[in-house]
Amino acid sequence: MLIDVITLLQQKVEAGTPAERQLASAILEDVREASRLTIAALAEKANVSEPTVTRLALSLGLEGTRDLKLQLAQAVAIGGAYLDANGDALFLGEGRAVATICSHAIKAISDLREMLSEELVVEIGGYLASASQVQLFGTGGISSLAAQELEFRLFRLGLNVVTQLDGRLQRMTAALARHGTVVIGFSLSGGAASVVDSLSIARRYGARTIAVAPVGTPLAHVADHLIAYRYVEDGQAYKPNSARFALMALVDSLAFKAAEIIGPPVLENLRRMKQTLTISDLYDASVPLGD
């Protein structure tokens, strides 16, 4: 079982015995190094006895020193970027926030442009344009955002769109799919269990399924079509993930192509919405539709 050993050690620093505090502090000072040291070397670094290391491991609810080293290694593998980060190392200077965010957003979109073929966008846009219903699933901050944004873009075209972010509702909605339904699942990891299950369920009932996920992942394997996308972290722990800029560009590309394929009926839908919104005295007709 995966344990948040870092939090447990932080608690020991605050409320452990003097020896536990000393040892926990030494480990947290460099978790990566502590995970590699022998028990004797770790005890020497913390200036405690080897039995103290064993007692600390047991007091954390672990099976012993071997389990402690395993948990430390896992903590480094999972959250190493955040364990290594420090404010001084990531400070880019005054006035650099805007430049940093914008440059990484541009790079994320540029990388997507290299990955995404126009032919695939045309193909998926055609499926969306002719769908009797479009189901969109995403779990997690960025994937959920992409699913919701695509719904916002597609319903204005007159398409029947439903978005589910809750795992149970995703599976329930997928069970109502049939021939003519198009289902798109978003997952940057490609392993979101509820999204994987939902595409599998929808496909079983005859839906056309599309995954936005990395190649070779569980979600990619259960979909009829794959929009392959993998975001590589840039190592700046304080900066928000730039993948959402790429996914917004992807979403807009799909919506744009679907609108082109549907043709003039889209314009009438947009005209009606603009007319309805402009009726309000508080609405400025010059702003983009829906903003």
XYZ file of C-alpha atoms in Angstrom:
291
model
C 0.000 0.000 0.000
C 1.272 3.446 -0.949
C 1.784 5.641 2.116
C 2.423 9.393 2.226
C 5.631 8.908 4.167
C 6.629 12.556 3.698
C 3.624 13.800 5.668
C 4.236 11.185 8.367
C 7.837 12.328 8.701
C 6.762 15.971 8.847
C 4.435 15.039 11.704
C 7.343 13.396 13.515
C 9.381 16.578 13.175
C 6.563 18.442 14.883
C 5.545 15.945 17.566
C 8.003 13.036 17.759
C 10.531 12.152 20.415
C 13.820 14.071 20.279
C 15.501 11.186 18.427
C 12.570 10.851 15.998
C 12.633 14.571 15.294
C 16.352 14.450 14.602
C 16.100 11.469 12.287
C 12.965 12.672 10.474
C 14.590 16.073 9.874
C 17.686 14.429 8.436
C 15.568 12.357 6.046
C 13.454 15.306 4.914
C 16.566 17.389 4.342
C 17.293 15.220 1.293
C 14.702 12.496 0.693
C 16.371 11.375 -2.503
C 19.678 10.742 -0.720
C 17.965 9.128 2.290
C 16.221 6.626 0.025
C 19.614 5.454 -1.246
C 21.617 5.359 1.980
C 22.141 2.191 3.959
C 20.498 2.138 7.378
C 23.911 2.514 8.993
C 24.743 5.529 6.819
C 21.351 7.103 7.471
C 21.749 6.663 11.211
C 25.227 8.169 11.046
C 23.984 11.159 9.029
C 21.267 11.846 11.617
C 23.609 11.105 14.529
C 21.270 8.467 15.949
C 21.567 4.716 16.522
C 20.522 2.140 13.935
C 17.759 0.823 16.252
C 16.330 4.358 16.225
C 15.806 4.041 12.467
C 13.959 0.783 12.985
C 11.809 2.252 15.748
C 10.950 5.250 13.582
C 9.872 3.002 10.720
C 7.617 0.967 13.001
C 6.149 4.087 14.607
C 5.178 5.307 11.127
C 3.141 2.147 10.636
C 5.687 0.567 8.298
C 6.936 -2.994 8.413
C 10.550 -2.031 9.033
C 13.543 -0.252 7.594
C 13.248 -1.942 4.198
C 9.668 -0.697 3.904
C 10.821 2.781 4.950
C 13.393 2.912 2.154
C 10.788 1.614 -0.324
C 8.304 4.302 0.688
C 10.970 6.989 0.422
C 11.941 5.790 -3.051
C 8.291 5.845 -4.134
C 7.853 9.338 -2.721
C 10.813 10.518 -4.809
C 9.513 8.787 -7.950
C 6.036 10.287 -7.591
C 6.684 13.750 -6.193
C 10.393 14.271 -6.702
C 9.897 17.487 -8.679
C 8.181 19.039 -5.681
C 10.597 17.647 -3.122
C 13.544 19.093 -5.035
C 11.942 22.460 -5.726
C 12.915 25.579 -3.850
C 11.872 29.184 -4.284
C 15.304 30.545 -5.106
C 15.914 28.005 -7.858
C 12.601 28.754 -9.564
C 12.593 32.528 -9.209
C 12.885 33.969 -12.708
C 13.249 37.636 -11.858
C 10.861 40.552 -11.637
C 8.422 40.894 -14.515
C 9.010 37.420 -15.887
C 5.701 35.788 -14.925
C 3.821 36.890 -18.043
C 6.704 36.043 -20.372
C 7.190 32.614 -18.802
C 3.517 31.613 -18.932
C 3.033 32.903 -22.474
C 6.175 31.253 -23.837
C 5.223 27.884 -22.363
C 1.648 28.236 -23.660
C 2.986 28.932 -27.145
C 5.304 25.939 -26.921
C 2.470 23.633 -25.782
C 0.314 24.724 -28.726
C 3.245 24.445 -31.124
C 3.978 20.914 -29.907
C 0.323 19.978 -30.443
C 0.481 21.317 -33.977
C 3.354 18.945 -34.697
C 1.501 15.970 -33.175
C -1.953 16.561 -34.658
C -2.721 15.821 -38.306
C -5.253 17.847 -40.264
C -6.646 14.621 -41.703
C -7.524 13.323 -38.231
C -9.226 16.595 -37.280
C -11.300 16.430 -40.464
C -12.255 12.827 -39.707
C -13.257 13.492 -36.086
C -15.027 16.721 -37.079
C -17.140 14.710 -39.501
C -18.137 12.233 -36.810
C -19.150 15.086 -34.507
C -21.132 16.877 -37.206
C -23.267 13.797 -37.927
C -23.606 12.475 -34.359
C -27.051 11.897 -32.880
C -25.478 12.595 -29.499
C -21.998 13.547 -28.280
C -20.851 12.334 -24.862
C -17.784 13.956 -23.323
C -15.894 12.557 -20.339
C -12.946 13.967 -18.417
C -11.571 13.379 -14.931
C -9.093 15.714 -13.295
C -8.588 19.440 -13.624
C -7.295 19.805 -17.183
C -9.202 16.895 -18.722
C -12.441 18.056 -17.099
C -11.831 21.558 -18.389
C -11.296 20.265 -21.924
C -14.508 18.225 -21.842
C -16.544 21.179 -20.579
C -14.993 23.548 -23.088
C -15.775 21.203 -25.984
C -19.403 21.003 -24.813
C -19.568 24.794 -24.791
C -18.248 24.903 -28.349
C -20.430 22.104 -29.747
C -23.853 22.855 -28.278
C -23.806 26.218 -30.072
C -23.634 24.298 -33.338
C -26.989 22.673 -32.548
C -25.457 19.351 -31.471
C -26.897 17.222 -28.679
C -24.023 17.220 -26.170
C -23.737 15.864 -22.643
C -20.649 16.146 -20.425
C -20.064 14.088 -17.292
C -17.193 14.597 -14.873
C -18.367 12.267 -12.088
C -17.180 8.682 -12.524
C -20.511 7.016 -11.746
C -22.435 9.388 -14.000
C -19.895 8.808 -16.764
C -20.547 5.074 -16.677
C -24.334 5.553 -16.464
C -24.341 7.958 -19.402
C -22.127 5.651 -21.461
C -24.643 2.832 -20.920
C -27.202 4.911 -22.851
C -24.987 5.183 -25.922
C -26.029 3.604 -29.204
C -25.172 3.677 -32.899
C -24.863 7.323 -33.863
C -23.413 8.346 -30.502
C -19.894 9.769 -30.485
C -17.982 9.565 -27.208
C -14.770 11.467 -26.476
C -12.701 10.742 -23.379
C -9.929 13.061 -22.178
C -7.072 11.884 -19.969
C -3.541 13.281 -19.934
C -2.363 10.103 -18.227
C -4.519 7.805 -20.312
C -5.340 5.838 -17.177
C -8.404 7.547 -15.646
C -10.407 4.453 -14.653
C -13.894 5.927 -15.015
C -13.118 7.363 -18.451
C -11.571 4.086 -19.616
C -14.601 2.156 -18.356
C -17.041 4.591 -19.932
C -15.499 4.413 -23.394
C -15.453 0.635 -23.145
C -19.129 0.580 -22.141
C -20.176 3.016 -24.870
C -18.268 1.074 -27.496
C -20.040 -2.103 -26.413
C -23.370 -0.424 -27.170
C -22.331 0.698 -30.638
C -20.953 4.195 -30.050
C -17.939 5.564 -31.892
C -15.297 6.202 -29.264
C -12.427 8.685 -29.398
C -9.628 9.010 -26.869
C -7.465 12.058 -26.258
C -4.586 10.373 -24.456
C -0.988 9.201 -24.814
C -0.203 6.276 -27.106
C -0.173 2.842 -25.485
C -2.296 3.784 -22.482
C -5.451 1.963 -21.296
C -7.705 4.708 -22.675
C -5.975 4.579 -26.039
C -6.542 0.817 -26.224
C -10.326 0.940 -25.658
C -11.048 3.676 -28.228
C -11.893 3.329 -31.922
C -9.825 6.420 -32.676
C -6.912 8.011 -30.868
C -5.921 11.652 -30.798
C -2.466 10.999 -29.430
C -1.303 13.647 -27.007
C 1.330 13.484 -24.308
C 2.429 16.494 -22.302
C 5.958 16.432 -20.941
C 6.407 18.366 -17.697
C 8.857 21.245 -17.938
C 10.199 20.854 -14.390
C 8.989 24.199 -13.065
C 6.997 23.127 -10.033
C 5.473 26.536 -9.261
C 4.158 27.088 -12.801
C 0.709 25.750 -13.755
C 0.655 22.934 -16.291
C 0.630 24.330 -19.841
C -1.168 21.327 -21.347
C -4.548 23.028 -21.054
C -3.503 25.575 -23.693
C -2.838 22.737 -26.108
C -6.127 21.017 -25.282
C -8.036 24.270 -25.796
C -6.439 24.550 -29.242
C -7.428 20.940 -29.943
C -11.001 21.539 -28.771
C -11.334 24.641 -30.939
C -9.924 22.789 -33.953
C -12.500 20.013 -33.614
C -15.361 22.466 -33.109
C -14.229 24.597 -36.041
C -14.101 21.624 -38.388
C -17.479 20.318 -37.201
C -18.995 23.759 -37.802
C -17.563 23.900 -41.316
C -18.998 20.488 -42.132
C -22.463 21.281 -40.730
C -22.477 24.521 -42.716
C -25.241 27.183 -42.889
C -27.461 25.755 -40.100
C -24.672 26.685 -37.672
C -24.956 30.333 -38.676
C -28.675 30.350 -37.935
C -28.053 28.849 -34.495
C -25.448 31.497 -33.715
C -27.694 34.271 -35.028
C -30.518 33.157 -32.730
C -28.210 33.108 -29.715
C -26.814 36.536 -30.541
C -30.332 37.892 -31.008
C -31.500 36.421 -27.703
C -28.541 37.762 -25.743
C -28.730 41.196 -27.334
C -32.303 41.628 -26.099
C -30.842 42.305 -22.656
C -30.041 45.961 -22.069
C -26.880 44.891 -20.274
C -25.488 42.867 -23.189
C -22.938 44.395 -25.528
C -23.512 42.991 -29.008
C -19.883 43.664 -29.954
C -18.433 41.086 -27.539
C -17.786 37.473 -28.633
C -20.803 35.194 -28.523
C -21.207 33.495 -25.152
C -18.726 35.678 -23.262
